[in-house]
Coordinates of C-alpha atoms and ligand atoms in Angstrom, one line a residue:
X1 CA -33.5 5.2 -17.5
X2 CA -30.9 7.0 -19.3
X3 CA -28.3 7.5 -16.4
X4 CA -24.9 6.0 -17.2
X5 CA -23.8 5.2 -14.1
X6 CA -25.1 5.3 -10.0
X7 CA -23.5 6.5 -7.6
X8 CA -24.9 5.9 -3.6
X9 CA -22.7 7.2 -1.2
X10 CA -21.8 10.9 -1.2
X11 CA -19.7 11.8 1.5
X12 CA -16.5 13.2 0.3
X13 CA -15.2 10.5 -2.3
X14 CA -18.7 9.4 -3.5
X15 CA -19.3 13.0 -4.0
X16 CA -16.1 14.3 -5.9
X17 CA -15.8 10.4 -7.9
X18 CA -19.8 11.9 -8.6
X19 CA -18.1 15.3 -10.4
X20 CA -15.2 13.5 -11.7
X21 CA -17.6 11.1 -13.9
X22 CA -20.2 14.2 -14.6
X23 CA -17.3 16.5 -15.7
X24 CA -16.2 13.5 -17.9
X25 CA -19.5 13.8 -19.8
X26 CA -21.4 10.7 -18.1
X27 CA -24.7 11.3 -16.9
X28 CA -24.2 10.8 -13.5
X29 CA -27.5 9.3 -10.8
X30 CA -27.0 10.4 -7.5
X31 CA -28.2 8.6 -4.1
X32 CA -27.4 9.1 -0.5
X33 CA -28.7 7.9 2.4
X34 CA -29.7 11.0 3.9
X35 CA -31.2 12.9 1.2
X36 CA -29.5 15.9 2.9
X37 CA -26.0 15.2 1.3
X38 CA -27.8 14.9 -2.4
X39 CA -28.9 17.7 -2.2
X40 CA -26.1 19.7 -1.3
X41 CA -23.7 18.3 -4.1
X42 CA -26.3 19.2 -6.4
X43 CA -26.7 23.2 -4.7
X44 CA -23.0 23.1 -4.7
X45 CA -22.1 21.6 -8.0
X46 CA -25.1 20.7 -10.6
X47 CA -24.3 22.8 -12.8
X48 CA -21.0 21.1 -13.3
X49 CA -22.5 18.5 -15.3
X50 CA -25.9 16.1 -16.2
X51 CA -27.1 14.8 -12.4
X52 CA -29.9 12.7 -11.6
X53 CA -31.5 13.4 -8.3
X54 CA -32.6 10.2 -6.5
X55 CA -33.9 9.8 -3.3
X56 CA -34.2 6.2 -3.0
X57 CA -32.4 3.1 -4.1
X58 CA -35.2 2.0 -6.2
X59 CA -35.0 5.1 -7.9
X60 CA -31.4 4.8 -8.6
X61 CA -31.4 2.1 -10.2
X62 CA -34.6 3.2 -12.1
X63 CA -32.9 6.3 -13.9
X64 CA -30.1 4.0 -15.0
X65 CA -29.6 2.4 -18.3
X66 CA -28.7 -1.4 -18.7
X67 CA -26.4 -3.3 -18.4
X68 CA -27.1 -1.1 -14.6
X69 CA -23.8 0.7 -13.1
X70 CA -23.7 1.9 -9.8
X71 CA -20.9 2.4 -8.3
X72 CA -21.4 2.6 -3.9
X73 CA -19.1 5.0 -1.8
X74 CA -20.4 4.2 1.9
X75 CA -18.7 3.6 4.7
X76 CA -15.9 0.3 4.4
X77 CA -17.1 -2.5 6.3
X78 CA -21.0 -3.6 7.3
X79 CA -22.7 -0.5 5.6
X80 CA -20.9 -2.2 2.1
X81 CA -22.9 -5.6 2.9
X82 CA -26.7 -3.6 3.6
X83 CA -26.6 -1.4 0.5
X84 CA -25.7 -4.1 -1.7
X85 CA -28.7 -6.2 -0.1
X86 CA -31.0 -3.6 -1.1
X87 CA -29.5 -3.7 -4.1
X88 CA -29.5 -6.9 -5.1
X89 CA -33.6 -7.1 -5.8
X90 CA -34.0 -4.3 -7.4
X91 CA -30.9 -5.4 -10.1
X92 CA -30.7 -7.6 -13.5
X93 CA -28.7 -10.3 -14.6
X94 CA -25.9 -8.6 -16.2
X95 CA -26.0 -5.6 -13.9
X96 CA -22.8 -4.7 -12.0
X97 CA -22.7 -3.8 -8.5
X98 CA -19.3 -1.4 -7.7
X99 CA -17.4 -0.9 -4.5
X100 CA -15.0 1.9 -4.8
X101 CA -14.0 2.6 -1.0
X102 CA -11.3 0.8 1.3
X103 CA -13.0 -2.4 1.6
X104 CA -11.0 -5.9 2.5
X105 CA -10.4 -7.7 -0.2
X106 CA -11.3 -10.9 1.7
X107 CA -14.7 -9.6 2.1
X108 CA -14.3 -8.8 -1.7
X109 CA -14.0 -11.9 -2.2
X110 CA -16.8 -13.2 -0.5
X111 CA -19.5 -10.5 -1.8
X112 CA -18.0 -11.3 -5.8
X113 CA -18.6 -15.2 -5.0
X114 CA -22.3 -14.8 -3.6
X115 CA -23.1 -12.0 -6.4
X116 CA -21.7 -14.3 -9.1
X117 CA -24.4 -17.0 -8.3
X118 CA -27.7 -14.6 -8.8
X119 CA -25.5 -13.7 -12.0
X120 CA -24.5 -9.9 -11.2
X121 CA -21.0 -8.5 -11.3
X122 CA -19.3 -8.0 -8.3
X123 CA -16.5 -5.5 -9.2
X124 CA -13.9 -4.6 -5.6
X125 CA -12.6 -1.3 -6.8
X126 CA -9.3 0.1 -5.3
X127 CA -9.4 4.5 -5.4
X128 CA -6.2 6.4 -4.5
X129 CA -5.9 9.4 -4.0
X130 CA -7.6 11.0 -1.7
X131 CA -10.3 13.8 -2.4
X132 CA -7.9 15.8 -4.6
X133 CA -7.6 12.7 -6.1
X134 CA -11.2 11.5 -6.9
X135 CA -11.9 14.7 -8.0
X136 CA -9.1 15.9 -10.8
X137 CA -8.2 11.9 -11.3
X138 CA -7.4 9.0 -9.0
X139 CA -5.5 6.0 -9.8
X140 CA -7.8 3.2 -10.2
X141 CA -7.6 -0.8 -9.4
X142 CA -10.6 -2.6 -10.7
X143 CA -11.0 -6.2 -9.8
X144 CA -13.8 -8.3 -11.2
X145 CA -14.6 -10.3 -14.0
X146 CA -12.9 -9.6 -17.2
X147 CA -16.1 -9.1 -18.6
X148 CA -17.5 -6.7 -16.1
X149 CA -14.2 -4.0 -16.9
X150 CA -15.5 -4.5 -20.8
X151 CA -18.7 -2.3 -19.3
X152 CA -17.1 -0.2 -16.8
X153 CA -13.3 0.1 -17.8
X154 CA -13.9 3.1 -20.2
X155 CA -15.4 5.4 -17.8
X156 CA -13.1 4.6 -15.0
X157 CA -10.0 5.0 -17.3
X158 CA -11.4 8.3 -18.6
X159 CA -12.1 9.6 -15.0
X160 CA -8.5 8.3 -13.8
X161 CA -5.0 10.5 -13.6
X162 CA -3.4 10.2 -16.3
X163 CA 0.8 10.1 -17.4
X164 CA 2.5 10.9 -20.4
X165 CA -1.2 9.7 -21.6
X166 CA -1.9 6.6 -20.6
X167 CA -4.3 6.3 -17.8
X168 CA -3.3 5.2 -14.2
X169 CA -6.2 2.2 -14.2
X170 CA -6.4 -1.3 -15.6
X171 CA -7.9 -4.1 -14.8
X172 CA -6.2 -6.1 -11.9
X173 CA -7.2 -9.5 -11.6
X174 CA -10.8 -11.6 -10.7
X175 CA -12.6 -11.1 -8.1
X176 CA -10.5 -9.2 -4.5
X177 CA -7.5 -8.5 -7.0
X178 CA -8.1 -4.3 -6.9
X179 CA -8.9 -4.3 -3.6
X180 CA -5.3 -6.4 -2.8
X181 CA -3.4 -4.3 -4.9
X182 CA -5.0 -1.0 -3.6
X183 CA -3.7 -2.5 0.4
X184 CA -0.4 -3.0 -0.6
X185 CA -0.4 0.3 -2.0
X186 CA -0.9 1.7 1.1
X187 CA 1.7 -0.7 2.8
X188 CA 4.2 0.7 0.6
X189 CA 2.5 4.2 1.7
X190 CA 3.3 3.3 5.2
X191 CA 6.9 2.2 4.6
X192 CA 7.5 5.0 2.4
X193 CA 6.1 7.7 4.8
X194 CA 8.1 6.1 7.5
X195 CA 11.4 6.2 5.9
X196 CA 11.1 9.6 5.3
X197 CA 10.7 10.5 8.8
X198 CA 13.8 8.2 9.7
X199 CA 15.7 10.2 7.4
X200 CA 14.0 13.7 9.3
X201 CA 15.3 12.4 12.5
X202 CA 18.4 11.6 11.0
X203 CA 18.9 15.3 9.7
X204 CA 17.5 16.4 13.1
X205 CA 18.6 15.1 15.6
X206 CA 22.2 13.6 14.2
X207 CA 23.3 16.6 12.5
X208 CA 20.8 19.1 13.9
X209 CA 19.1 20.8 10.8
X210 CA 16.4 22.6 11.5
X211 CA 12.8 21.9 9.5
X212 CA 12.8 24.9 7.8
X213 CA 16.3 24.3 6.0
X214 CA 15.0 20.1 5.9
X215 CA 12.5 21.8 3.4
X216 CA 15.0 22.3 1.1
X217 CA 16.7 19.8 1.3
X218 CA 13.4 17.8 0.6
X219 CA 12.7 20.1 -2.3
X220 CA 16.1 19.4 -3.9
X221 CA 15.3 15.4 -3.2
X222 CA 12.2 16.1 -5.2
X223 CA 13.7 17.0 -8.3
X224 CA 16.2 13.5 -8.7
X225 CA 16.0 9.9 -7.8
X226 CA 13.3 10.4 -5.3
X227 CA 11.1 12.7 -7.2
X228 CA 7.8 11.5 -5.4
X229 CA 4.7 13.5 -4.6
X230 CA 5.4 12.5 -1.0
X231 CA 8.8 14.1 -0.9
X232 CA 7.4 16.9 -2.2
X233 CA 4.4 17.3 0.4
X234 CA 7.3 16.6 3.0
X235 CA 9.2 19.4 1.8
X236 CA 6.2 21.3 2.3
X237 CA 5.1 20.0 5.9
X238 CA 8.6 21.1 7.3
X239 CA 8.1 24.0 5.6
X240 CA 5.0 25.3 7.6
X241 CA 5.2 27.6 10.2
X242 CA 2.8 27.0 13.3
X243 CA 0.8 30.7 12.9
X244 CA 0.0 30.6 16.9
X245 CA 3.4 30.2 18.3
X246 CA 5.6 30.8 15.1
X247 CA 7.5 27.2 15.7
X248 CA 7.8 25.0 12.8
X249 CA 4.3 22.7 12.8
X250 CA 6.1 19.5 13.1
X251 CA 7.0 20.8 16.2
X252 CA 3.7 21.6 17.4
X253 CA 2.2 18.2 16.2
X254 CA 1.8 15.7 19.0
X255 CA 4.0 12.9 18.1
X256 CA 1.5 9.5 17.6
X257 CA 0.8 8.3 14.6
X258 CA -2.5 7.4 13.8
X259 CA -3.9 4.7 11.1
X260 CA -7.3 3.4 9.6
X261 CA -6.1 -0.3 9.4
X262 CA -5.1 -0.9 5.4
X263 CA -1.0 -1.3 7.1
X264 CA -2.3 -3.2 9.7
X265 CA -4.4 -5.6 6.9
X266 CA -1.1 -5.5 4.4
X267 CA 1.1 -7.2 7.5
X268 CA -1.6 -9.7 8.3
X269 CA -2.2 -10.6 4.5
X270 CA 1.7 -10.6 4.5
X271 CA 2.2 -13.2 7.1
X272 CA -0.7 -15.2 5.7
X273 CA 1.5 -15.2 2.6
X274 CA 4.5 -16.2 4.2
X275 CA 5.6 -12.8 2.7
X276 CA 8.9 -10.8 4.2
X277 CA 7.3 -7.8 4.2
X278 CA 10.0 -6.3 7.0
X279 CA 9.5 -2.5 5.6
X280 CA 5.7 -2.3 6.1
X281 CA 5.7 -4.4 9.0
X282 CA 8.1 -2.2 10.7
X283 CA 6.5 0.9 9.7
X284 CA 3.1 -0.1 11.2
X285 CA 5.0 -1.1 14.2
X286 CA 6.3 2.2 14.6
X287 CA 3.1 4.1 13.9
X288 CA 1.6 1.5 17.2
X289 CA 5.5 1.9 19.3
X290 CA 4.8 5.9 19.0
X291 CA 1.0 5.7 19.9
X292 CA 2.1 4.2 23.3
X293 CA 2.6 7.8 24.8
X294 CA 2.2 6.0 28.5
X295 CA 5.3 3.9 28.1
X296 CA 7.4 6.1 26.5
X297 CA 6.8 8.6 29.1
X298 CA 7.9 5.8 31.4
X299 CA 11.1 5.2 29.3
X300 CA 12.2 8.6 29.6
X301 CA 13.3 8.3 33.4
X302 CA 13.8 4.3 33.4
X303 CA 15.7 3.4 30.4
X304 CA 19.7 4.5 29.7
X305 CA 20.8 5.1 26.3
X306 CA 24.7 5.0 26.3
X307 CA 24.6 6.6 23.1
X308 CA 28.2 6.5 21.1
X309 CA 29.8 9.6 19.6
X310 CA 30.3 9.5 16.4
X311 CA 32.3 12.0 13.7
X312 CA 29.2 12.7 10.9
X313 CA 30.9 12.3 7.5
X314 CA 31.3 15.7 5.0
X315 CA 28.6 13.8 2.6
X316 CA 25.9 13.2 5.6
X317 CA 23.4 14.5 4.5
X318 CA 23.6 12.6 1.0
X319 CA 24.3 9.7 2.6
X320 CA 21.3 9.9 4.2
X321 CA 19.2 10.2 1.1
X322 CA 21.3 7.4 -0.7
X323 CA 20.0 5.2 2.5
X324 CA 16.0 6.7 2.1
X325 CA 16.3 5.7 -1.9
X326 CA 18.0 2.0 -0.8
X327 CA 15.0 1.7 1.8
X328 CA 12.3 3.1 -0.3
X329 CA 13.5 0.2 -3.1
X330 CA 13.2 -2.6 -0.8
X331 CA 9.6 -1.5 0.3
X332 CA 8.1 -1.6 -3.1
X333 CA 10.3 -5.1 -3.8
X334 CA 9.0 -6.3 -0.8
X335 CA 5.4 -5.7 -1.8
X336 CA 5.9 -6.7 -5.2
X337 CA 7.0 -9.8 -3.8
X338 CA 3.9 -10.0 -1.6
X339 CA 2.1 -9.3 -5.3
X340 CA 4.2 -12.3 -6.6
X341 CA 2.7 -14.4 -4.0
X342 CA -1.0 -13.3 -3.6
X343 CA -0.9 -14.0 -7.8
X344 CA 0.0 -17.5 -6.6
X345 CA -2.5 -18.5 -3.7
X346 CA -5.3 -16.7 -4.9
X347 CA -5.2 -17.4 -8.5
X348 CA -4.7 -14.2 -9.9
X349 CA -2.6 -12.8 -13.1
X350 CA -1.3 -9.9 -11.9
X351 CA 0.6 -7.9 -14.4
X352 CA 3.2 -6.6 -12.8
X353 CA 4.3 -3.9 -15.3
X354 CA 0.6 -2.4 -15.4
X355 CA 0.2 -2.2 -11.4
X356 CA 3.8 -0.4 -11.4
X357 CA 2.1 1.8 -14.1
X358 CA -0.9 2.9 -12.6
X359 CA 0.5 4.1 -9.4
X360 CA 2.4 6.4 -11.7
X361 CA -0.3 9.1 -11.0
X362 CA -2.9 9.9 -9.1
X363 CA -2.0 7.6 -6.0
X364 CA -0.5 8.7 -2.8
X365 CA 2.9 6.5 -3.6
X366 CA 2.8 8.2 -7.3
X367 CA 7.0 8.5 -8.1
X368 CA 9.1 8.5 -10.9
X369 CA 11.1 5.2 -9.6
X370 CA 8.2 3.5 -10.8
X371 CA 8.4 4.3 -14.4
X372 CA 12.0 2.0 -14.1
X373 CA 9.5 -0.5 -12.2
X374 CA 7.4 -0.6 -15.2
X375 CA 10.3 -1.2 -17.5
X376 CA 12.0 -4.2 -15.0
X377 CA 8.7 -5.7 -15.4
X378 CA 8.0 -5.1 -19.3
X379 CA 11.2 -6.9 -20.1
X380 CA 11.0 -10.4 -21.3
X381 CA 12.7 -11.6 -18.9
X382 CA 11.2 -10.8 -15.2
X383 CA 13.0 -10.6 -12.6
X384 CA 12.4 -12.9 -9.5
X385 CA 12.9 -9.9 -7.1
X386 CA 12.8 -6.3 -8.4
X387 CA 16.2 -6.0 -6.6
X388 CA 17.1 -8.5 -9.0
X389 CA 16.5 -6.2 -12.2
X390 CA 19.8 -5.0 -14.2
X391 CA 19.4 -1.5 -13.5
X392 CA 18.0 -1.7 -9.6
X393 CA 21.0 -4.2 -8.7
X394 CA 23.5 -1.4 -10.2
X395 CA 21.6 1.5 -8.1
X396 CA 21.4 -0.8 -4.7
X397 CA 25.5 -1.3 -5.4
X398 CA 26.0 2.1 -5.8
X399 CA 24.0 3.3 -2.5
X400 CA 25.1 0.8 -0.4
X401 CA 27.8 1.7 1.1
X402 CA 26.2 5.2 2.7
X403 CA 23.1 3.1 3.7
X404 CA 25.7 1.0 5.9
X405 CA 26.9 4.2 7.4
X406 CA 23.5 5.6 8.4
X407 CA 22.4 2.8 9.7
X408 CA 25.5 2.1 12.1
X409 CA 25.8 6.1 13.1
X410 CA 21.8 5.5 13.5
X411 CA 22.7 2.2 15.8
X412 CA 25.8 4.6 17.6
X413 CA 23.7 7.9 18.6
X414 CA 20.2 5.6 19.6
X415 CA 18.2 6.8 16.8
X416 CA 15.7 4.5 15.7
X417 CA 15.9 3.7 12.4
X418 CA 13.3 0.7 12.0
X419 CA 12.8 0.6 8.4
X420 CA 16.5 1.8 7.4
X421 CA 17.8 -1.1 9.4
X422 CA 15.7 -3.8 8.7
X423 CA 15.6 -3.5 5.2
X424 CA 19.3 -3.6 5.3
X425 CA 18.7 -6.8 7.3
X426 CA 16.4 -7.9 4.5
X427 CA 18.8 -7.4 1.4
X428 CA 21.7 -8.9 3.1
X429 CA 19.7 -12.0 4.2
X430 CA 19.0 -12.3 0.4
X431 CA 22.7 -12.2 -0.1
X432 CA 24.2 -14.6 2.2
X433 CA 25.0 -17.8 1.3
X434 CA 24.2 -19.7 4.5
X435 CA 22.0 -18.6 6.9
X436 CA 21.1 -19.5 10.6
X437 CA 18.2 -20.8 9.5
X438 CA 20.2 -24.7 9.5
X439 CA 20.7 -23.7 13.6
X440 CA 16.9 -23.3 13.9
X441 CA 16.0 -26.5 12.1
X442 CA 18.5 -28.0 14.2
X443 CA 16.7 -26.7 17.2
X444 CA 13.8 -27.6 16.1
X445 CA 14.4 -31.1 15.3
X446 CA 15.9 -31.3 18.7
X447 CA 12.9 -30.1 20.7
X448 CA 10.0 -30.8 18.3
X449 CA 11.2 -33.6 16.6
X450 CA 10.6 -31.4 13.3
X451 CA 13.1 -32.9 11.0
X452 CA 15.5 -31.8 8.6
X453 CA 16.8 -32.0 5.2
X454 CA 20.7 -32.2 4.2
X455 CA 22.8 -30.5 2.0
X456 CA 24.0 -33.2 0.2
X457 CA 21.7 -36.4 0.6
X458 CA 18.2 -36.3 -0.4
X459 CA 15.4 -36.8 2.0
X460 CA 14.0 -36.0 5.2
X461 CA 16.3 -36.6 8.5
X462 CA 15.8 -36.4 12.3
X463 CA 18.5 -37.4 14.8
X464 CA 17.1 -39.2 18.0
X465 CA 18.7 -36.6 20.2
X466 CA 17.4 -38.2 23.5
X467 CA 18.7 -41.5 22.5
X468 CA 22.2 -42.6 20.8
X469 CA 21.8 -39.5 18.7
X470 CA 22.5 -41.8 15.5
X471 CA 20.3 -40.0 12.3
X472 CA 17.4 -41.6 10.7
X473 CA 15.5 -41.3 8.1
X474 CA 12.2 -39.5 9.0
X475 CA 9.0 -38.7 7.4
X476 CA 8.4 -35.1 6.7
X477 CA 6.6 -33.1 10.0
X478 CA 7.5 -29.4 9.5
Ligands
LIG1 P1 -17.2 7.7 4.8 O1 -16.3 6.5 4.9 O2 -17.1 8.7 5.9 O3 -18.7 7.2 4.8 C1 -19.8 8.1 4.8 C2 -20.9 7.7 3.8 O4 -21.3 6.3 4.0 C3 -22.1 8.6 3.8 O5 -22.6 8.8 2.5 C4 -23.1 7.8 4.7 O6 -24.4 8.1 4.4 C5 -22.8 6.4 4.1 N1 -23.2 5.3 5.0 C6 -22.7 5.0 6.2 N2 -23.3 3.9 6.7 C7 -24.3 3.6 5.8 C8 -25.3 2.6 5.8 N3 -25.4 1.7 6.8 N4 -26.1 2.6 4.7 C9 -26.0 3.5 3.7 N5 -25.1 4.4 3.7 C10 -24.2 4.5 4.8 O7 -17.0 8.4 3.4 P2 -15.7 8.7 2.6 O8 -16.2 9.4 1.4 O9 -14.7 9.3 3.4 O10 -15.2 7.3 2.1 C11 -15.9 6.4 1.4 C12 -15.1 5.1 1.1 O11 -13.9 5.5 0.4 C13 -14.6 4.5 2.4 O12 -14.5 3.1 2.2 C14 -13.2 5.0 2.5 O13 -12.3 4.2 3.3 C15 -12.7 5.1 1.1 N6 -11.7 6.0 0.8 C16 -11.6 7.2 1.4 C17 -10.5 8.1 1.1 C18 -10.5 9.4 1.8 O14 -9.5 10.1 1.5 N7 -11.5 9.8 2.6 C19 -9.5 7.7 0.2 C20 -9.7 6.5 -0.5 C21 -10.7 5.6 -0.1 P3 -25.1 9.2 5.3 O15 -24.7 10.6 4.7 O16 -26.6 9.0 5.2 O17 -24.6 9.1 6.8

């Protein structure tokens, strides 16, 4: 075969990932289940490049040339597991096996392992980006072996976005590592989605800006600190007008949030970690609080609000953006952090400064805050926490005080603020020199005989509460 690369699976992504590589100069096999969907990218788009028509697995991987590429685009989950079964028989030591969609990265894991012992490459390969994306350039999170990316990492780098050059893909880590970093990309997605509609319902509802003036307001966010291509699509959003009843849209759109599960795996990874993730976790709580349409239907007639009147400052409106910007920085630190850890338990050297890099362009979370994200993590001397960097610590200390006056005028008028709040929460919980946290061990030790250690004797203590209540020395329980 003389086919550069496979590619099974062509619904939407399959299909424009298919174009991207073909425009790129690859010769490009193509297989789909239904032959249906083959042919149609080809009626549609074979002149756009060299395609290979297939119509069976065996055929794929018969048109290609060795060491065998094909990359699979099927549906996340059990479909992932049968096409790489009938794979697997027809493929060559050496041969590398590609999963590009929204797969776990435990089940990454697990498919790389069993793969690795009939001596084929497993590679778990985060896409984001959408279908624009996949099409004009993605951002791209490869896992794998190290030696697998040495045979695939030149055509996914040339078919990647691109910024000031330098393309948004590098090789992550072993094994799940893409497919990890790819989830808590879209954990920051959720936190940074949600803070932006805190900061709506701020505007809205607290100083009563309507969505068509919100627009350009967004716009005018879009060209400083929070230049992000999510601002941007914000701006646009509250910029539509509903054609049927001339409202704006957001007005139109029923108000439940809906998700396809990559929060919801970020928050369980993250508590599996033992990682504060308080931003995403909030912001997929959210999404779930406004799906339950029932009980807040309930809530309405049921529940007071004693709101608090409150005198909105002259700089509202920036202080509002100052607290999005302080929010949106401790949702990426708190991810990075759940990076930091994930490196740790699962044995992986993630480079910090390259992930920061990559979701430059491309990527849904693409912003220009992460080209100083890059640079905090370039320096020789990492930071512990990217709060911790020079230059972030300065921006935090400069933003604070308006993030402490949204969030209490949020508290005062009963308008949710979730992320706003907790994250506040989170970076003065950093701060503080003592913590409650002694209290709890103390409860603990009193009802669980859990133990304790001292501030100034080493060792592990418990005090026999339900006896003289004298302290001894105990053996660690936790
Ligand atoms: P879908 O997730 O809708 O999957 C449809 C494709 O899977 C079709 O080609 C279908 O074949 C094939 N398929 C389903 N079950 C099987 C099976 N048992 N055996 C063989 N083929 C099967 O496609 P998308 O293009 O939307 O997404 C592909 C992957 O990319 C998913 O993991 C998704 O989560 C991920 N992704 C999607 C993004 C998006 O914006 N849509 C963004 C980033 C990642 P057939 O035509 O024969 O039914």
């Amino acid at each position: 075969g003389s086919a550069q690369i496979g590619v099974t699976g062509l619904a939407v992504m399959g299909a424009n990932l298919a174009r991207n590589l073909a425009r790129n100069g690859y010769t490009v096999a193509l297989h789909n289940r239904s032959v249906a969907k083959t042919d149609a990218l080809l009626d549609a788009h074979g002149t756009e490049g060299d395609f290979v028509r297939t119509e069976t697995l065996a055929e794929l991987v018969e048109s290609l040339e060795k060491p065998r590429r094909v990359l699979i685009m099927v549906k996340a989950g059990g479909p992932v597991d049968s096409v790489i079964d009938a794979l697997v028989p027809l493929m060559e030591p050496g041969d590398i096996i590609i999963d590009g969609g929204n797969s776990n990265f435990q089940d990454t894991r697990r498919r790389e392992a069993d793969l690795a012992k009939k001596d084929l490459h497993f590679v778990g390969v985060g896409v984001s980006g959408g279908e624009e994306g996949a099409l004009l350039g993605p951002s791209i999170m490869p896992g794998g072996s190290k030696e697998s990316y040495d045979a695939l990492g030149p055509l996914l780098e040339k078919i990647s976005a691109k910024v000031d050059g330098a393309p948004c893909c590098a090789w992550i880590g072993t094994d799940g590592a893409g497919h990890f970093v790819k989830m808590v990309h879209n954990g920051i997605e959720y936190a940074d989605m949600q803070v932006i509609g805190e900061a709506y319902d701020l505007l809205r509802s607290a100083a009563g800006i309507e969505p068509a003036a919100q627009s350009e307001i967004f716009a005018k966010w879009n060209e400083g600190q929070l230049a992000s291509f999510l601002i941007e699509i914000t701006a646009e959003v509250l910029g539509h007008v509903d054609a049927k009843t001339g409202k704006p849209l957001v007005d139109v759109i029923v108000d439940s949030a809906g998700q396809k599960g990559t929060g919801r795996w970020t928050v369980q990874s993250g508590l599996d970690l033992g990682s504060p993730i308080s931003a995403i976790a909030e912001s997929v709580f959210a999404r779930g609080l406004s799906s339950q349409r029932d009980q807040r239907a309930i809530a309405q007639g049921v529940l007071a609000g004693h709101e608090v009147a409150v005198e909105l400052g002259a700089d509202f409106v920036e202080d509002v953006r100052q607290a999005l910007y302080a929010s949106k920085l401790i949702s990426y630190a708190q991810g990075i952090d759940m990076l930091q850890s994930a490196a740790i338990e699962y044995n992986w050297d993630l480079k910090l400064d390259e992930i920061a890099s990559l979701w430059r362009g491309g990527c849904i979370i693409r912003a220009e805050l992460l080209k100083d994200i890059t640079k905090a993590y370039a320096a020789a001397e990492k930071p512990a926490n990217l709060l911790f960097a020079p230059a972030f610590a300065a921006e935090i200390a400069e933003v604070l005080p308006a993030w402490r006056r949204v969030v209490s005028t949020a508290v005062q008028l009963g308008i949710p603020v979730p992320v706003f709040s907790s994250s506040l929460a989170y970076y003065d919980g950093l701060r503080r020199p003592r913590l409650p946290a002694a209290l709890t061990q103390g409860l603990r030790d009193l009802f669980g005989a859990h133990t304790y250690n001292r501030v100034d004797v080493e060792g592990t203590f418990h005090t026999q509460w339900s006896g003289d209540k004298t302290e001894i020395s105990a053996v660690d329980t936790h």
